[in-house]
Amino acid sequence: MNYDEYQTLTSTAESLIKEKGSKFFGYAFPIADEEEVKIYVEELKALHPKARHHCYAFRLGYKGEIFRANDDGEPSGSAGKPILNAILSAELTNTLVVVVRYFGGTLLGVPGLIQAYKESSVLALAEAEKEIRTINTEVRIDYDFPQTNVVMQLVKKLELRVKEQVFEERAGIILEVRLSLVDEIKKALEEYWTVKVRVENEEE
């Protein structure tokens, strides 16, 4: 994927595997923040009150820079980590996977647990619908009224989304632009010296 793209889920999904009597229910969710993690985990605990473990992992942020894994009583690294690795392998972010385990009476050992939690996560993620989205920023272009046609032609050419138009002493337009197009916009307008392009969070 390009540097200004990320992939996430657009639907929830479920999976079920059985291993030596134990049942592993996998659930995949699209999420926007950590509060949603708490909500979904609590909902699954209510749905599966007799389950012994509710293990999970999530990843947040355009670059997936926020992530956590929880073993919920399983041996360290045997549940949360393989769940997180499944999310990473699928190149997903803003994603939560919870695996609910009903103990079947037979110990699986750490390797068996790792495989079961991984398989349940991979299956749930495979069932979920996915979408590649762009990382966008706001760009404001200030220009003289005679330059309106030039600016609007650029908007049409690059299929930019107009968020707001301003008509004061000069004209202005606020656009939602994917990051990779910012330099192209600046270059296209640089010959019009009275056109000022300002990018959100960019220093003057």
PDB file of C-alpha atoms in Angstrom:
ATOM      1  CA  MET A   1       0.000   0.000   0.000  1.00  0.00           C
ATOM      2  CA  ASN A   2       0.999   3.616  -0.499  1.00  0.00           C
ATOM      3  CA  TYR A   3       2.226   5.658   2.466  1.00  0.00           C
ATOM      4  CA  ASP A   4      -1.101   7.509   2.648  1.00  0.00           C
ATOM      5  CA  GLU A   5      -3.300   4.404   2.678  1.00  0.00           C
ATOM      6  CA  TYR A   6      -4.409   1.983   5.369  1.00  0.00           C
ATOM      7  CA  GLN A   7      -6.604  -1.106   5.428  1.00  0.00           C
ATOM      8  CA  THR A   8      -9.375  -1.737   7.946  1.00  0.00           C
ATOM      9  CA  LEU A   9     -12.516  -3.786   8.442  1.00  0.00           C
ATOM     10  CA  THR A  10     -15.943  -2.630   7.329  1.00  0.00           C
ATOM     11  CA  SER A  11     -17.893  -5.477   8.923  1.00  0.00           C
ATOM     12  CA  THR A  12     -17.803  -7.768  11.923  1.00  0.00           C
ATOM     13  CA  ALA A  13     -17.155 -11.489  11.541  1.00  0.00           C
ATOM     14  CA  GLU A  14     -17.056 -14.678  13.583  1.00  0.00           C
ATOM     15  CA  SER A  15     -15.279 -18.020  13.543  1.00  0.00           C
ATOM     16  CA  LEU A  16     -15.301 -21.249  15.535  1.00  0.00           C
ATOM     17  CA  ILE A  17     -12.696 -23.967  15.874  1.00  0.00           C
ATOM     18  CA  LYS A  18     -12.558 -26.983  18.195  1.00  0.00           C
ATOM     19  CA  GLU A  19      -9.364 -28.451  19.597  1.00  0.00           C
ATOM     20  CA  LYS A  20      -9.328 -31.430  21.974  1.00  0.00           C
ATOM     21  CA  GLY A  21     -12.673 -30.507  23.457  1.00  0.00           C
ATOM     22  CA  SER A  22     -11.969 -26.793  23.780  1.00  0.00           C
ATOM     23  CA  LYS A  23     -13.992 -24.356  21.702  1.00  0.00           C
ATOM     24  CA  PHE A  24     -12.488 -21.118  20.394  1.00  0.00           C
ATOM     25  CA  PHE A  25     -14.950 -18.485  19.209  1.00  0.00           C
ATOM     26  CA  GLY A  26     -13.244 -15.739  17.221  1.00  0.00           C
ATOM     27  CA  TYR A  27     -14.746 -12.276  16.740  1.00  0.00           C
ATOM     28  CA  ALA A  28     -13.375  -9.496  14.541  1.00  0.00           C
ATOM     29  CA  PHE A  29     -14.559  -5.887  14.837  1.00  0.00           C
ATOM     30  CA  PRO A  30     -13.744  -2.553  13.164  1.00  0.00           C
ATOM     31  CA  ILE A  31     -12.988  -0.004  15.899  1.00  0.00           C
ATOM     32  CA  ALA A  32     -12.182   3.707  16.143  1.00  0.00           C
ATOM     33  CA  ASP A  33     -10.783   3.956  19.680  1.00  0.00           C
ATOM     34  CA  GLU A  34      -9.930   2.035  22.853  1.00  0.00           C
ATOM     35  CA  GLU A  35     -13.342   2.695  24.373  1.00  0.00           C
ATOM     36  CA  GLU A  36     -14.868   0.427  21.747  1.00  0.00           C
ATOM     37  CA  VAL A  37     -12.443  -2.307  22.777  1.00  0.00           C
ATOM     38  CA  LYS A  38     -13.832  -2.235  26.318  1.00  0.00           C
ATOM     39  CA  ILE A  39     -17.408  -2.245  25.055  1.00  0.00           C
ATOM     40  CA  TYR A  40     -16.974  -5.236  22.737  1.00  0.00           C
ATOM     41  CA  VAL A  41     -15.006  -7.270  25.286  1.00  0.00           C
ATOM     42  CA  GLU A  42     -17.657  -6.678  27.959  1.00  0.00           C
ATOM     43  CA  GLU A  43     -20.417  -7.597  25.499  1.00  0.00           C
ATOM     44  CA  LEU A  44     -18.688 -10.889  24.721  1.00  0.00           C
ATOM     45  CA  LYS A  45     -18.176 -11.628  28.409  1.00  0.00           C
ATOM     46  CA  ALA A  46     -21.930 -11.160  28.858  1.00  0.00           C
ATOM     47  CA  LEU A  47     -22.613 -13.355  25.827  1.00  0.00           C
ATOM     48  CA  HIS A  48     -20.230 -16.082  27.031  1.00  0.00           C
ATOM     49  CA  PRO A  49     -20.397 -15.921  30.846  1.00  0.00           C
ATOM     50  CA  LYS A  50     -19.258 -19.528  31.282  1.00  0.00           C
ATOM     51  CA  ALA A  51     -16.184 -19.206  29.063  1.00  0.00           C
ATOM     52  CA  ARG A  52     -12.871 -19.435  30.893  1.00  0.00           C
ATOM     53  CA  HIS A  53     -10.925 -16.937  28.787  1.00  0.00           C
ATOM     54  CA  HIS A  54     -11.740 -13.841  26.720  1.00  0.00           C
ATOM     55  CA  CYS A  55      -8.432 -13.032  25.049  1.00  0.00           C
ATOM     56  CA  TYR A  56      -7.964 -10.195  22.622  1.00  0.00           C
ATOM     57  CA  ALA A  57      -5.681  -7.873  20.701  1.00  0.00           C
ATOM     58  CA  PHE A  58      -6.248  -4.638  18.838  1.00  0.00           C
ATOM     59  CA  ARG A  59      -4.426  -2.194  16.614  1.00  0.00           C
ATOM     60  CA  LEU A  60      -5.272   1.492  16.122  1.00  0.00           C
ATOM     61  CA  GLY A  61      -3.983   4.484  14.170  1.00  0.00           C
ATOM     62  CA  TYR A  62      -3.279   5.086  10.491  1.00  0.00           C
ATOM     63  CA  LYS A  63       0.152   3.493  10.925  1.00  0.00           C
ATOM     64  CA  GLY A  64      -1.032   0.948  13.468  1.00  0.00           C
ATOM     65  CA  GLU A  65       1.115   2.623  16.101  1.00  0.00           C
ATOM     66  CA  ILE A  66      -1.249   1.813  18.997  1.00  0.00           C
ATOM     67  CA  PHE A  67      -1.646  -1.856  19.844  1.00  0.00           C
ATOM     68  CA  ARG A  68      -2.291  -4.107  22.830  1.00  0.00           C
ATOM     69  CA  ALA A  69      -2.595  -7.823  23.517  1.00  0.00           C
ATOM     70  CA  ASN A  70      -4.299  -9.509  26.473  1.00  0.00           C
ATOM     71  CA  ASP A  71      -3.880 -13.178  27.453  1.00  0.00           C
ATOM     72  CA  ASP A  72      -6.709 -13.088  30.053  1.00  0.00           C
ATOM     73  CA  GLY A  73      -5.230 -15.818  32.212  1.00  0.00           C
ATOM     74  CA  GLU A  74      -3.708 -17.983  29.495  1.00  0.00           C
ATOM     75  CA  PRO A  75       0.078 -18.596  29.687  1.00  0.00           C
ATOM     76  CA  SER A  76       1.990 -15.422  28.800  1.00  0.00           C
ATOM     77  CA  GLY A  77       2.271 -14.899  25.039  1.00  0.00           C
ATOM     78  CA  SER A  78       0.058 -17.869  24.155  1.00  0.00           C
ATOM     79  CA  ALA A  79      -3.140 -15.971  23.271  1.00  0.00           C
ATOM     80  CA  GLY A  80      -2.941 -12.188  22.890  1.00  0.00           C
ATOM     81  CA  LYS A  81       0.289 -12.250  20.899  1.00  0.00           C
ATOM     82  CA  PRO A  82      -0.866 -14.737  18.219  1.00  0.00           C
ATOM     83  CA  ILE A  83      -4.112 -12.769  17.921  1.00  0.00           C
ATOM     84  CA  LEU A  84      -2.134  -9.551  17.394  1.00  0.00           C
ATOM     85  CA  ASN A  85       0.174 -11.274  14.901  1.00  0.00           C
ATOM     86  CA  ALA A  86      -2.880 -12.311  12.862  1.00  0.00           C
ATOM     87  CA  ILE A  87      -3.955  -8.655  12.680  1.00  0.00           C
ATOM     88  CA  LEU A  88      -0.432  -7.602  11.691  1.00  0.00           C
ATOM     89  CA  SER A  89      -0.140 -10.332   9.044  1.00  0.00           C
ATOM     90  CA  ALA A  90      -3.424  -9.176   7.500  1.00  0.00           C
ATOM     91  CA  GLU A  91      -2.022  -5.597   7.388  1.00  0.00           C
ATOM     92  CA  LEU A  92      -5.038  -4.236   9.228  1.00  0.00           C
ATOM     93  CA  THR A  93      -5.493  -1.360  11.645  1.00  0.00           C
ATOM     94  CA  ASN A  94      -8.443   0.057  13.593  1.00  0.00           C
ATOM     95  CA  THR A  95      -9.199  -3.590  14.225  1.00  0.00           C
ATOM     96  CA  LEU A  96     -10.063  -5.694  17.286  1.00  0.00           C
ATOM     97  CA  VAL A  97     -10.078  -9.470  17.527  1.00  0.00           C
ATOM     98  CA  VAL A  98     -11.449 -11.284  20.573  1.00  0.00           C
ATOM     99  CA  VAL A  99     -11.169 -15.048  21.004  1.00  0.00           C
ATOM    100  CA  VAL A 100     -13.421 -16.660  23.604  1.00  0.00           C
ATOM    101  CA  ARG A 101     -12.304 -20.068  24.888  1.00  0.00           C
ATOM    102  CA  TYR A 102     -14.389 -22.746  26.539  1.00  0.00           C
ATOM    103  CA  PHE A 103     -11.996 -25.199  28.206  1.00  0.00           C
ATOM    104  CA  GLY A 104     -12.637 -28.781  27.163  1.00  0.00           C
ATOM    105  CA  GLY A 105     -10.744 -30.551  29.939  1.00  0.00           C
ATOM    106  CA  THR A 106      -7.555 -31.321  28.010  1.00  0.00           C
ATOM    107  CA  LEU A 107      -4.500 -29.095  28.311  1.00  0.00           C
ATOM    108  CA  LEU A 108      -3.227 -27.980  24.905  1.00  0.00           C
ATOM    109  CA  GLY A 109       0.196 -26.736  25.975  1.00  0.00           C
ATOM    110  CA  VAL A 110       1.604 -23.392  24.900  1.00  0.00           C
ATOM    111  CA  PRO A 111       2.268 -24.437  21.243  1.00  0.00           C
ATOM    112  CA  GLY A 112      -1.278 -25.788  20.966  1.00  0.00           C
ATOM    113  CA  LEU A 113      -2.761 -22.627  22.427  1.00  0.00           C
ATOM    114  CA  ILE A 114      -0.737 -20.399  20.108  1.00  0.00           C
ATOM    115  CA  GLN A 115      -1.935 -22.350  17.081  1.00  0.00           C
ATOM    116  CA  ALA A 116      -5.583 -22.375  18.201  1.00  0.00           C
ATOM    117  CA  TYR A 117      -5.724 -18.647  18.976  1.00  0.00           C
ATOM    118  CA  LYS A 118      -3.932 -17.834  15.734  1.00  0.00           C
ATOM    119  CA  GLU A 119      -6.213 -20.031  13.607  1.00  0.00           C
ATOM    120  CA  SER A 120      -9.377 -18.644  15.197  1.00  0.00           C
ATOM    121  CA  SER A 121      -8.186 -15.071  14.591  1.00  0.00           C
ATOM    122  CA  VAL A 122      -7.126 -15.688  11.005  1.00  0.00           C
ATOM    123  CA  LEU A 123     -10.482 -17.303  10.178  1.00  0.00           C
ATOM    124  CA  ALA A 124     -12.493 -14.444  11.715  1.00  0.00           C
ATOM    125  CA  LEU A 125     -10.448 -11.821   9.867  1.00  0.00           C
ATOM    126  CA  ALA A 126     -10.786 -13.722   6.602  1.00  0.00           C
ATOM    127  CA  GLU A 127     -14.588 -13.605   6.921  1.00  0.00           C
ATOM    128  CA  ALA A 128     -14.720  -9.844   7.567  1.00  0.00           C
ATOM    129  CA  GLU A 129     -15.130  -7.341   4.744  1.00  0.00           C
ATOM    130  CA  LYS A 130     -12.184  -5.005   4.282  1.00  0.00           C
ATOM    131  CA  GLU A 131     -11.507  -1.642   2.698  1.00  0.00           C
ATOM    132  CA  ILE A 132      -8.428   0.384   1.808  1.00  0.00           C
ATOM    133  CA  ARG A 133      -8.842   4.014   2.882  1.00  0.00           C
ATOM    134  CA  THR A 134      -6.729   7.085   2.294  1.00  0.00           C
ATOM    135  CA  ILE A 135      -5.090   9.260   4.936  1.00  0.00           C
ATOM    136  CA  ASN A 136      -6.378  12.774   4.318  1.00  0.00           C
ATOM    137  CA  THR A 137      -5.610  16.300   5.431  1.00  0.00           C
ATOM    138  CA  GLU A 138      -7.268  19.662   4.948  1.00  0.00           C
ATOM    139  CA  VAL A 139      -5.870  22.074   2.383  1.00  0.00           C
ATOM    140  CA  ARG A 140      -6.990  25.703   2.114  1.00  0.00           C
ATOM    141  CA  ILE A 141      -6.356  27.583  -1.105  1.00  0.00           C
ATOM    142  CA  ASP A 142      -6.675  31.380  -1.052  1.00  0.00           C
ATOM    143  CA  TYR A 143      -6.854  33.063  -4.450  1.00  0.00           C
ATOM    144  CA  ASP A 144      -8.085  36.158  -6.289  1.00  0.00           C
ATOM    145  CA  PHE A 145     -11.526  35.936  -7.830  1.00  0.00           C
ATOM    146  CA  PRO A 146     -10.193  35.954 -11.453  1.00  0.00           C
ATOM    147  CA  GLN A 147      -8.289  32.747 -10.608  1.00  0.00           C
ATOM    148  CA  THR A 148     -11.426  30.851  -9.646  1.00  0.00           C
ATOM    149  CA  ASN A 149     -11.523  28.941 -12.927  1.00  0.00           C
ATOM    150  CA  VAL A 150      -7.915  27.742 -12.510  1.00  0.00           C
ATOM    151  CA  VAL A 151      -8.559  26.478  -8.993  1.00  0.00           C
ATOM    152  CA  MET A 152     -11.848  24.783  -9.843  1.00  0.00           C
ATOM    153  CA  GLN A 153     -10.303  23.063 -12.880  1.00  0.00           C
ATOM    154  CA  LEU A 154      -7.682  21.580 -10.554  1.00  0.00           C
ATOM    155  CA  VAL A 155     -10.373  20.455  -8.122  1.00  0.00           C
ATOM    156  CA  LYS A 156     -12.219  18.717 -10.939  1.00  0.00           C
ATOM    157  CA  LYS A 157      -9.075  17.163 -12.446  1.00  0.00           C
ATOM    158  CA  LEU A 158      -7.919  15.633  -9.151  1.00  0.00           C
ATOM    159  CA  GLU A 159     -11.472  14.797  -8.032  1.00  0.00           C
ATOM    160  CA  LEU A 160     -10.990  16.645  -4.752  1.00  0.00           C
ATOM    161  CA  ARG A 161     -13.692  16.920  -2.100  1.00  0.00           C
ATOM    162  CA  VAL A 162     -14.725  20.483  -1.292  1.00  0.00           C
ATOM    163  CA  LYS A 163     -15.507  20.945   2.409  1.00  0.00           C
ATOM    164  CA  GLU A 164     -16.095  24.692   2.414  1.00  0.00           C
ATOM    165  CA  GLN A 165     -15.888  27.751   0.169  1.00  0.00           C
ATOM    166  CA  VAL A 166     -15.028  31.206   1.518  1.00  0.00           C
ATOM    167  CA  PHE A 167     -15.820  34.521  -0.109  1.00  0.00           C
ATOM    168  CA  GLU A 168     -14.197  37.448   1.719  1.00  0.00           C
ATOM    169  CA  GLU A 169     -11.710  40.005   0.348  1.00  0.00           C
ATOM    170  CA  ARG A 170     -10.245  37.077  -1.539  1.00  0.00           C
ATOM    171  CA  ALA A 171     -11.790  33.774  -2.420  1.00  0.00           C
ATOM    172  CA  GLY A 172     -10.900  30.645  -0.543  1.00  0.00           C
ATOM    173  CA  ILE A 173     -11.645  26.962  -0.678  1.00  0.00           C
ATOM    174  CA  ILE A 174     -11.059  24.229   1.898  1.00  0.00           C
ATOM    175  CA  LEU A 175     -10.471  20.760   0.500  1.00  0.00           C
ATOM    176  CA  GLU A 176     -10.084  17.295   1.959  1.00  0.00           C
ATOM    177  CA  VAL A 177      -7.017  15.893   0.227  1.00  0.00           C
ATOM    178  CA  ARG A 178      -5.098  12.629   0.478  1.00  0.00           C
ATOM    179  CA  LEU A 179      -1.522  13.285   1.583  1.00  0.00           C
ATOM    180  CA  SER A 180       0.117  12.180  -1.660  1.00  0.00           C
ATOM    181  CA  LEU A 181      -1.737  14.896  -3.613  1.00  0.00           C
ATOM    182  CA  VAL A 182      -0.630  17.883  -1.511  1.00  0.00           C
ATOM    183  CA  ASP A 183       2.637  18.450  -3.376  1.00  0.00           C
ATOM    184  CA  GLU A 184       0.899  18.014  -6.728  1.00  0.00           C
ATOM    185  CA  ILE A 185      -1.597  20.730  -5.799  1.00  0.00           C
ATOM    186  CA  LYS A 186       1.181  23.101  -4.745  1.00  0.00           C
ATOM    187  CA  LYS A 187       3.151  22.448  -7.919  1.00  0.00           C
ATOM    188  CA  ALA A 188       0.110  22.923 -10.144  1.00  0.00           C
ATOM    189  CA  LEU A 189      -0.573  26.332  -8.601  1.00  0.00           C
ATOM    190  CA  GLU A 190       2.967  27.622  -8.064  1.00  0.00           C
ATOM    191  CA  GLU A 191       2.958  29.683 -11.275  1.00  0.00           C
ATOM    192  CA  TYR A 192       0.041  31.675  -9.888  1.00  0.00           C
ATOM    193  CA  TRP A 193       2.049  33.598  -7.298  1.00  0.00           C
ATOM    194  CA  THR A 194      -0.997  35.129  -5.639  1.00  0.00           C
ATOM    195  CA  VAL A 195      -2.443  31.704  -4.882  1.00  0.00           C
ATOM    196  CA  LYS A 196      -1.673  30.613  -1.339  1.00  0.00           C
ATOM    197  CA  VAL A 197      -1.906  26.978  -0.355  1.00  0.00           C
ATOM    198  CA  ARG A 198      -2.076  26.128   3.344  1.00  0.00           C
ATOM    199  CA  VAL A 199      -2.006  22.568   4.673  1.00  0.00           C
ATOM    200  CA  GLU A 200      -3.523  21.595   8.016  1.00  0.00           C
ATOM    201  CA  ASN A 201      -0.873  21.353  10.778  1.00  0.00           C
ATOM    202  CA  GLU A 202       1.854  22.558   8.421  1.00  0.00           C
ATOM    203  CA  GLU A 203       4.018  25.461   9.557  1.00  0.00           C
ATOM    204  CA  GLU A 204       3.770  28.662   7.543  1.00  0.00           C
TER     205      GLU A 204
END
